[in-house]
């Protein structure tokens, strides 16, 4: 939740945060149309896939895209117009963590001078005003959050606000999207069947080299040759998943490396800081990946 | 000399008294001498003989010998000197005729090398050696016999010294002296340049101990030839210093030193010698060990580097002698690391892990890295122990690379080589499909039909089965086999295929891996530069070499037969199409067909020098696709070549060469392998892969199993094996090996893969390597050296076999009440972990008390605290425990609480005695039906495991024992992630006392297990009955310290990895060493072993909270 307030940083209320410019997204398959259908049919969506594969980007893109085609999901009238007249649907992203409780999602009372004041949590806001509530890495959250998720993700579509003693019916445009990474789940932190069976699951994996090269080129601005090499590096490093590395290099890291290269950092050095060292602390693994880097880049 | 006879007849008459031989010799000599001598001289000469003969009964032999040699001696000596020579002989004869006989016999050979004065001295030396005994007469005689040879090698003075030395020895033992003389006479002439040094050495040795003289001489005679000439003197002076010091025998020194020196090149010998000199001065006892390690160091390091290493070792030797000794013995990590950092050599074991990951990244499959040696030993068709290659799953690399001065470059070579090998997998050399179309050719394969090669041997004998076999074989035919069946000359086809495919991969790698391009190019350039232009190549060979060089990137000055320039151009065009971007192995196949078609038109005739031409490949622009016409032409040529039956052709060829009809036509021989590409066996790998596939459970239905006979038959004319055939006795064995490699069922006499029998390596041996599955190596701490002995212990992990479940049930039943108690305690641990934390800055809800306080504070004008929330802090139990059970033989001791006294508890310290004592104990225990320590250990563990099933804790139960550092047994009863199943319970039954106790490696292995487990709290619980004890770990009482220190070190290591170690022991004498072992770590000595079952669960709770 952003609460930073400085002079030149725009502070936007959570429910008013809409994606106004088209995020760059290259589909790998039919995920866009599936998501659209899910949104219309109010089917909660589970995004599976390793980190940095583009799950968040996809949600952003969908929030923008749905706003373009959907008129019903218009939030409050005044906070909605941007320069080209485009109206997105609000996107409320919550990065889940171990200590996140139901209160963090629903809201809590704050003490004010005379008495207390209720403030809505991000989930309540999405439910109240309509919008996509995106719970990133949902398995990290405390188990009590499932109490909230369950009634919202079946036919009831209601949010029980225990502390206030009320129930809120979800707005037409509300959609619950959660993500999780099956790769590093332990038995303790797996998604329960009762939860996962409330979502349609869209599986994400790293895109094929051709697509990834395009993404890297677009996002970082490097030439297509470098982008191709970065994508190749990504592919090679991902071969080491479960063979010395926990995770393969994410597209995000490839883009970082690309940005460094574009700014004049030598490719080998850029890959070292953005990929090799970012991926692992194991000296042996670092050296191995670096050898792959030096094979690919001059 | 006695009387001078007045006339010759008088002499003759006198001589009549002696055997006829004397007169004969006299007459013979007289005839020769008479013409050139005055009568006086002649008479003096003759009379001397008579005088000699008259000396004693046997002296006539001396006289005869005198006459025999005198004419030749007189050639050299004037009469007066001759007479003095003879007189010396007379003196000798007077003492001992045999000595005199030897004196005269060497005659001129000796006299020609001596001056007048020396002549006397020389005779005197011999005389001196004669002490009036029979043995000394042999000695003196031998001296004269060997004199000529020695005088050749030594100066006269040196001979004198030698005689002096011998004299000293003779006084002690004349036999020994005689041996010494023989040895010296044998050795010295062979090493004339070192004679002075050798004499000095002998002097030093005999001064110290006369007994060693012979040994030293023997040593020298064996050692010196191994030492290069110019360093011999230095070697001997070193030996002399050894002799002067009190350490070790010179003979042993010489043996070791010369052995060491012979292992290194002559230019490195001075370095080893000067190092040895320093070591001898500093620490003589270390010299022997240094001779073992020295050659290794010097062969790995270059001059300056070795120097640095040595100086570092010396420094260490001063600071900490034990560490220094370990350093020079190469038994310390520091030494190895330093050597590694200094050396330019790259060894495979050191970079194996690195390369494995690298290769896996590139290939995208689970590639293994191994030494080429391993593959050669498997006997499945690869024979070279240094050539890189791959068999489809593993990349085999040479064990060591020392091609360049710089380490980086050597590593780079490794990288290039492994990239090339992995490229076979990455760009799918072995994925060849016969029916898959190529990219840049008009496919000819569909238009050709493979001709099954003629069956030989088996088929002829078993005509009926042949048909069936044929069918099975068809199913087993790999695509590569099918392809090579197209060619009458498989060897040529394979060579072309290899060159084109390697070239395709090289081009591809260089394009795909820009970063490697330079290094790759360098390796290719080096290869071209080192590739000799072979003399007397025939046309086909020359053209294949041409193709090979093209594939290596050579463009200019390629040698071709002048009359086949057009063909060469065609081949180059085909090659270019194969080497294009995006081509597949099928393009290589198509290319092979075309090149083969071209070569088939050309007779393999010798190309004389003047018919060779240089060819520059000027990269003419080809059209991407070949034209219809081109491919048609190739097709026709191929069809034509196919019509020739291979057998016929061979026969014809043989006939021709035998009858000498066509002397120019040569049998084809393959080009020299390209070192960085190694050997490529597409057919074999595809076959192996297919065999492996057949082993997969799901594949069993689809692929028919092949039996050995069929396989054998199929392999019979596989050209890839030809080179290997000499090494593999029969194709049956080969087929067997291949099937074993693929993991297929073997004949019963083939031992199954797995852990081999115990191998006892010497404790003094070097580091170990974990070659087998489930083996692990660990360093061991040498407290004296203050350093680790690298890779010192080999832990063999194995799962305990299942036994009966009765043991488990009985224990549970027997400890019913206690178990209930333990269970309750464990249950209580669960709610303990929920706690409501008050006065938090944030939380689930308001903490009413705190909120009220805050309100009141505010009202009363005090700044209120903002900690007004409570939070339920669920402390999740996140515990992993490894329980290590001592399974050493000593746990077989029976427990008899009432009678056994404390003194009795400690067994004898001598291991042999101890074992005997134990055996007696064990027998006794069994007879008395007493419980043994291990039984209590087991029961306690059962109770703990039962109680643990209430908690979510991860725990592993392991036992350890072993024998020697290479056999540390680590028995898995329950692995960390294994659920507590019936199987595990049954395993408990089979825990029995085994061998010794080497705790260090067991702790290290358990630590590794914990490390791999994800938990917040990690505990290592060591349950033992006594101090660590093992061969070479603790012995004869004095060595205890080593074991204790290593164990302590292992525990410290565990703690540094956030693991809490705890030692629980039932050894009552435990306090003394446990204090050292666990200084600041938790430990407990159980006074009463019977309390273990309740104590263990208690400790568990205490440790894991």
mmCIF file of N, CA, C and O in Angstrom, chain A residues 101 103 108-109 111-113 142 163 229 232 236 239-240 243-245 268 284-285 287-288 291-292 294-298, chain B residues 353-354 357-358 360-364 366 411 415 426 512-518 843-846 851 855 858 869 872:
data_model
loop_
_atom_site.group_PDB
_atom_site.id
_atom_site.type_symbol
_atom_site.label_atom_id
_atom_site.label_comp_id
_atom_site.label_asym_id
_atom_site.label_seq_id
_atom_site.Cartn_x
_atom_site.Cartn_y
_atom_site.Cartn_z
ATOM 1 N N UNK A 101 -2.356 -10.380 7.479
ATOM 2 C CA UNK A 101 -3.541 -10.958 8.090
ATOM 3 C C UNK A 101 -4.777 -10.516 7.327
ATOM 4 O O UNK A 101 -4.696 -9.676 6.408
ATOM 5 N N UNK A 103 -7.013 -8.622 8.434
ATOM 6 C CA UNK A 103 -7.224 -7.185 8.665
ATOM 7 C C UNK A 103 -6.511 -6.334 7.628
ATOM 8 O O UNK A 103 -7.005 -5.279 7.227
ATOM 9 N N UNK A 108 -9.069 -1.761 8.977
ATOM 10 C CA UNK A 108 -9.034 -1.770 10.430
ATOM 11 C C UNK A 108 -9.436 -0.417 10.993
ATOM 12 O O UNK A 108 -9.531 0.566 10.263
ATOM 13 N N UNK A 109 -9.709 -0.441 12.276
ATOM 14 C CA UNK A 109 -10.010 0.812 12.948
ATOM 15 C C UNK A 109 -8.728 1.516 13.316
ATOM 16 O O UNK A 109 -7.778 0.913 13.783
ATOM 17 N N UNK A 111 -7.299 4.858 15.603
ATOM 18 C CA UNK A 111 -7.734 5.781 16.651
ATOM 19 C C UNK A 111 -7.540 7.205 16.171
ATOM 20 O O UNK A 111 -6.475 7.540 15.620
ATOM 21 N N UNK A 112 -8.591 7.972 16.339
ATOM 22 C CA UNK A 112 -8.439 9.392 16.028
ATOM 23 C C UNK A 112 -8.673 10.167 17.309
ATOM 24 O O UNK A 112 -8.903 9.573 18.363
ATOM 25 N N UNK A 113 -8.664 11.441 17.182
ATOM 26 C CA UNK A 113 -8.761 12.267 18.381
ATOM 27 C C UNK A 113 -9.946 11.886 19.263
ATOM 28 O O UNK A 113 -9.794 11.609 20.449
ATOM 29 N N UNK A 142 -1.239 -15.281 5.560
ATOM 30 C CA UNK A 142 -1.679 -16.128 6.677
ATOM 31 C C UNK A 142 -2.955 -16.877 6.299
ATOM 32 O O UNK A 142 -3.746 -16.450 5.461
ATOM 33 N N UNK A 163 -15.295 -7.154 11.822
ATOM 34 C CA UNK A 163 -15.113 -6.109 12.826
ATOM 35 C C UNK A 163 -16.234 -5.084 12.795
ATOM 36 O O UNK A 163 -16.580 -4.479 13.794
ATOM 37 N N UNK A 229 20.489 -12.627 -27.751
ATOM 38 C CA UNK A 229 21.510 -13.269 -26.909
ATOM 39 C C UNK A 229 21.042 -13.371 -25.461
ATOM 40 O O UNK A 229 21.261 -14.382 -24.797
ATOM 41 N N UNK A 232 18.661 -16.091 -25.185
ATOM 42 C CA UNK A 232 19.350 -17.375 -25.233
ATOM 43 C C UNK A 232 19.955 -17.681 -23.867
ATOM 44 O O UNK A 232 19.847 -18.796 -23.357
ATOM 45 N N UNK A 236 19.261 -20.878 -21.461
ATOM 46 C CA UNK A 236 20.314 -21.765 -20.958
ATOM 47 C C UNK A 236 20.295 -21.815 -19.440
ATOM 48 O O UNK A 236 20.451 -22.877 -18.839
ATOM 49 N N UNK A 239 17.786 -23.975 -17.945
ATOM 50 C CA UNK A 239 18.095 -25.409 -17.972
ATOM 51 C C UNK A 239 18.649 -25.875 -16.639
ATOM 52 O O UNK A 239 18.693 -27.067 -16.368
ATOM 53 N N UNK A 240 19.125 -24.941 -15.860
ATOM 54 C CA UNK A 240 19.761 -25.320 -14.599
ATOM 55 C C UNK A 240 18.781 -25.344 -13.438
ATOM 56 O O UNK A 240 19.165 -25.589 -12.308
ATOM 57 N N UNK A 243 18.976 -27.999 -11.044
ATOM 58 C CA UNK A 243 20.313 -28.574 -11.218
ATOM 59 C C UNK A 243 21.339 -27.605 -10.686
ATOM 60 O O UNK A 243 22.336 -27.324 -11.318
ATOM 61 N N UNK A 244 21.084 -27.074 -9.558
ATOM 62 C CA UNK A 244 22.046 -26.142 -8.982
ATOM 63 C C UNK A 244 21.449 -24.754 -8.769
ATOM 64 O O UNK A 244 21.939 -23.981 -7.979
ATOM 65 N N UNK A 245 20.403 -24.469 -9.478
ATOM 66 C CA UNK A 245 19.735 -23.194 -9.263
ATOM 67 C C UNK A 245 18.298 -23.472 -8.830
ATOM 68 O O UNK A 245 17.662 -24.395 -9.317
ATOM 69 N N UNK A 268 29.114 -8.600 -20.497
ATOM 70 C CA UNK A 268 29.485 -9.627 -19.521
ATOM 71 C C UNK A 268 29.267 -9.130 -18.101
ATOM 72 O O UNK A 268 28.780 -9.835 -17.235
ATOM 73 N N UNK A 284 29.945 -21.684 -6.733
ATOM 74 C CA UNK A 284 30.093 -22.657 -7.814
ATOM 75 C C UNK A 284 29.073 -22.396 -8.921
ATOM 76 O O UNK A 284 29.412 -22.355 -10.098
ATOM 77 N N UNK A 285 27.837 -22.202 -8.497
ATOM 78 C CA UNK A 285 26.785 -21.951 -9.475
ATOM 79 C C UNK A 285 27.039 -20.639 -10.199
ATOM 80 O O UNK A 285 26.875 -20.546 -11.416
ATOM 81 N N UNK A 287 29.861 -19.275 -10.835
ATOM 82 C CA UNK A 287 30.927 -19.450 -11.816
ATOM 83 C C UNK A 287 30.393 -20.166 -13.067
ATOM 84 O O UNK A 287 30.695 -19.781 -14.185
ATOM 85 N N UNK A 288 29.571 -21.185 -12.844
ATOM 86 C CA UNK A 288 29.036 -21.930 -13.981
ATOM 87 C C UNK A 288 28.189 -21.036 -14.874
ATOM 88 O O UNK A 288 28.331 -21.041 -16.094
ATOM 89 N N UNK A 291 30.198 -18.715 -16.836
ATOM 90 C CA UNK A 291 30.825 -19.345 -18.007
ATOM 91 C C UNK A 291 29.851 -19.373 -19.181
ATOM 92 O O UNK A 291 30.251 -19.196 -20.330
ATOM 93 N N UNK A 292 28.580 -19.583 -18.877
ATOM 94 C CA UNK A 292 27.589 -19.543 -19.947
ATOM 95 C C UNK A 292 27.538 -18.129 -20.519
ATOM 96 O O UNK A 292 27.498 -17.923 -21.729
ATOM 97 N N UNK A 294 29.923 -15.883 -20.535
ATOM 98 C CA UNK A 294 31.098 -15.552 -21.358
ATOM 99 C C UNK A 294 31.092 -16.316 -22.675
ATOM 100 O O UNK A 294 31.749 -15.910 -23.614
ATOM 101 N N UNK A 295 30.354 -17.423 -22.705
ATOM 102 C CA UNK A 295 30.247 -18.109 -23.997
ATOM 103 C C UNK A 295 29.350 -17.341 -24.946
ATOM 104 O O UNK A 295 29.584 -17.309 -26.146
ATOM 105 N N UNK A 296 28.325 -16.738 -24.390
ATOM 106 C CA UNK A 296 27.361 -16.077 -25.264
ATOM 107 C C UNK A 296 27.794 -14.662 -25.624
ATOM 108 O O UNK A 296 27.673 -14.232 -26.761
ATOM 109 N N UNK A 297 28.315 -13.956 -24.639
ATOM 110 C CA UNK A 297 28.677 -12.563 -24.892
ATOM 111 C C UNK A 297 30.178 -12.387 -25.013
ATOM 112 O O UNK A 297 30.936 -13.027 -24.295
ATOM 113 N N UNK A 298 30.563 -11.503 -25.898
ATOM 114 C CA UNK A 298 31.978 -11.240 -26.069
ATOM 115 C C UNK A 298 32.485 -10.345 -24.961
ATOM 116 O O UNK A 298 31.793 -9.477 -24.484
ATOM 117 N N UNK B 353 32.470 -29.993 -11.465
ATOM 118 C CA UNK B 353 31.156 -29.480 -11.058
ATOM 119 C C UNK B 353 30.782 -28.265 -11.888
ATOM 120 O O UNK B 353 29.646 -28.105 -12.317
ATOM 121 N N UNK B 354 31.784 -27.435 -12.066
ATOM 122 C CA UNK B 354 31.570 -26.222 -12.848
ATOM 123 C C UNK B 354 31.139 -26.575 -14.269
ATOM 124 O O UNK B 354 30.130 -26.077 -14.780
ATOM 125 N N UNK B 357 27.575 -28.061 -14.624
ATOM 126 C CA UNK B 357 26.492 -27.081 -14.683
ATOM 127 C C UNK B 357 26.488 -26.355 -16.021
ATOM 128 O O UNK B 357 25.445 -26.096 -16.601
ATOM 129 N N UNK B 358 27.675 -26.028 -16.457
ATOM 130 C CA UNK B 358 27.789 -25.323 -17.726
ATOM 131 C C UNK B 358 27.179 -26.158 -18.854
ATOM 132 O O UNK B 358 26.373 -25.679 -19.644
ATOM 133 N N UNK B 360 25.082 -28.612 -18.579
ATOM 134 C CA UNK B 360 23.646 -28.790 -18.398
ATOM 135 C C UNK B 360 22.900 -27.572 -18.903
ATOM 136 O O UNK B 360 21.834 -27.678 -19.510
ATOM 137 N N UNK B 361 23.462 -26.418 -18.632
ATOM 138 C CA UNK B 361 22.814 -25.188 -19.080
ATOM 139 C C UNK B 361 22.702 -25.211 -20.599
ATOM 140 O O UNK B 361 21.646 -24.925 -21.163
ATOM 141 N N UNK B 362 23.796 -25.579 -21.246
ATOM 142 C CA UNK B 362 23.803 -25.536 -22.703
ATOM 143 C C UNK B 362 22.916 -26.628 -23.303
ATOM 144 O O UNK B 362 22.165 -26.380 -24.240
ATOM 145 N N UNK B 363 23.010 -27.817 -22.733
ATOM 146 C CA UNK B 363 22.324 -28.944 -23.363
ATOM 147 C C UNK B 363 20.844 -28.966 -22.989
ATOM 148 O O UNK B 363 20.010 -29.419 -23.768
ATOM 149 N N UNK B 364 20.548 -28.496 -21.800
ATOM 150 C CA UNK B 364 19.162 -28.563 -21.364
ATOM 151 C C UNK B 364 18.753 -29.948 -20.926
ATOM 152 O O UNK B 364 17.590 -30.228 -20.747
ATOM 153 N N UNK B 366 20.181 -33.530 -18.418
ATOM 154 C CA UNK B 366 21.029 -33.874 -17.289
ATOM 155 C C UNK B 366 22.324 -34.501 -17.774
ATOM 156 O O UNK B 366 22.480 -35.706 -17.804
ATOM 157 N N UNK B 411 42.013 -23.681 -19.248
ATOM 158 C CA UNK B 411 40.598 -23.801 -18.916
ATOM 159 C C UNK B 411 39.746 -23.532 -20.150
ATOM 160 O O UNK B 411 38.755 -24.203 -20.407
ATOM 161 N N UNK B 415 36.820 -25.589 -21.971
ATOM 162 C CA UNK B 415 35.499 -25.038 -22.245
ATOM 163 C C UNK B 415 35.131 -25.255 -23.714
ATOM 164 O O UNK B 415 34.010 -25.663 -24.030
ATOM 165 N N UNK B 426 23.181 -30.502 -27.851
ATOM 166 C CA UNK B 426 22.393 -29.297 -28.022
ATOM 167 C C UNK B 426 21.857 -29.195 -29.449
ATOM 168 O O UNK B 426 20.704 -28.830 -29.654
ATOM 169 N N UNK B 512 26.407 -19.153 -32.484
ATOM 170 C CA UNK B 512 25.493 -19.011 -31.344
ATOM 171 C C UNK B 512 26.186 -18.408 -30.125
ATOM 172 O O UNK B 512 25.560 -17.739 -29.326
ATOM 173 N N UNK B 513 27.456 -18.720 -29.969
ATOM 174 C CA UNK B 513 28.152 -18.270 -28.768
ATOM 175 C C UNK B 513 29.253 -17.295 -29.132
ATOM 176 O O UNK B 513 30.414 -17.668 -29.279
ATOM 177 N N UNK B 514 28.830 -16.064 -29.271
ATOM 178 C CA UNK B 514 29.761 -15.041 -29.716
ATOM 179 C C UNK B 514 30.940 -14.913 -28.764
ATOM 180 O O UNK B 514 32.067 -14.649 -29.162
ATOM 181 N N UNK B 515 30.662 -15.120 -27.470
ATOM 182 C CA UNK B 515 31.708 -14.934 -26.479
ATOM 183 C C UNK B 515 32.798 -15.975 -26.586
ATOM 184 O O UNK B 515 33.935 -15.754 -26.181
ATOM 185 N N UNK B 516 32.446 -17.102 -27.129
ATOM 186 C CA UNK B 516 33.395 -18.201 -27.209
ATOM 187 C C UNK B 516 34.131 -18.202 -28.549
ATOM 188 O O UNK B 516 35.077 -18.949 -28.746
ATOM 189 N N UNK B 517 33.652 -17.344 -29.438
ATOM 190 C CA UNK B 517 34.132 -17.391 -30.811
ATOM 191 C C UNK B 517 35.641 -17.308 -30.901
ATOM 192 O O UNK B 517 36.291 -18.092 -31.571
ATOM 193 N N UNK B 518 36.208 -16.348 -30.154
ATOM 194 C CA UNK B 518 37.653 -16.127 -30.242
ATOM 195 C C UNK B 518 38.411 -17.366 -29.778
ATOM 196 O O UNK B 518 39.306 -17.850 -30.449
ATOM 197 N N UNK B 843 -1.162 -5.203 15.191
ATOM 198 C CA UNK B 843 -1.598 -6.546 15.546
ATOM 199 C C UNK B 843 -3.003 -6.829 15.114
ATOM 200 O O UNK B 843 -3.592 -6.079 14.323
ATOM 201 N N UNK B 844 -3.520 -7.928 15.622
ATOM 202 C CA UNK B 844 -4.836 -8.368 15.191
ATOM 203 C C UNK B 844 -5.937 -7.453 15.689
ATOM 204 O O UNK B 844 -6.924 -7.206 14.998
ATOM 205 N N UNK B 845 -5.768 -6.991 16.901
ATOM 206 C CA UNK B 845 -6.814 -6.154 17.451
ATOM 207 C C UNK B 845 -6.244 -5.305 18.580
ATOM 208 O O UNK B 845 -5.093 -5.461 18.950
ATOM 209 N N UNK B 846 -7.117 -4.457 19.121
ATOM 210 C CA UNK B 846 -6.640 -3.645 20.245
ATOM 211 C C UNK B 846 -6.380 -4.511 21.453
ATOM 212 O O UNK B 846 -7.145 -5.418 21.773
ATOM 213 N N UNK B 851 -4.761 -0.125 25.465
ATOM 214 C CA UNK B 851 -5.522 0.958 24.878
ATOM 215 C C UNK B 851 -6.068 1.882 25.981
ATOM 216 O O UNK B 851 -5.992 3.114 25.890
ATOM 217 N N UNK B 855 -5.367 5.782 26.493
ATOM 218 C CA UNK B 855 -6.428 6.795 26.570
ATOM 219 C C UNK B 855 -6.251 7.646 27.817
ATOM 220 O O UNK B 855 -6.346 8.871 27.764
ATOM 221 N N UNK B 858 -3.427 9.968 27.587
ATOM 222 C CA UNK B 858 -3.712 11.102 26.711
ATOM 223 C C UNK B 858 -4.532 12.154 27.458
ATOM 224 O O UNK B 858 -4.237 13.354 27.399
ATOM 225 N N UNK B 869 -1.797 -2.795 20.452
ATOM 226 C CA UNK B 869 -2.393 -3.956 19.796
ATOM 227 C C UNK B 869 -1.875 -5.249 20.411
ATOM 228 O O UNK B 869 -0.819 -5.270 21.034
ATOM 229 N N UNK B 872 -1.424 -12.459 17.790
ATOM 230 C CA UNK B 872 -1.182 -13.867 18.075
ATOM 231 C C UNK B 872 0.053 -14.290 17.298
ATOM 232 O O UNK B 872 0.034 -14.360 16.079
#
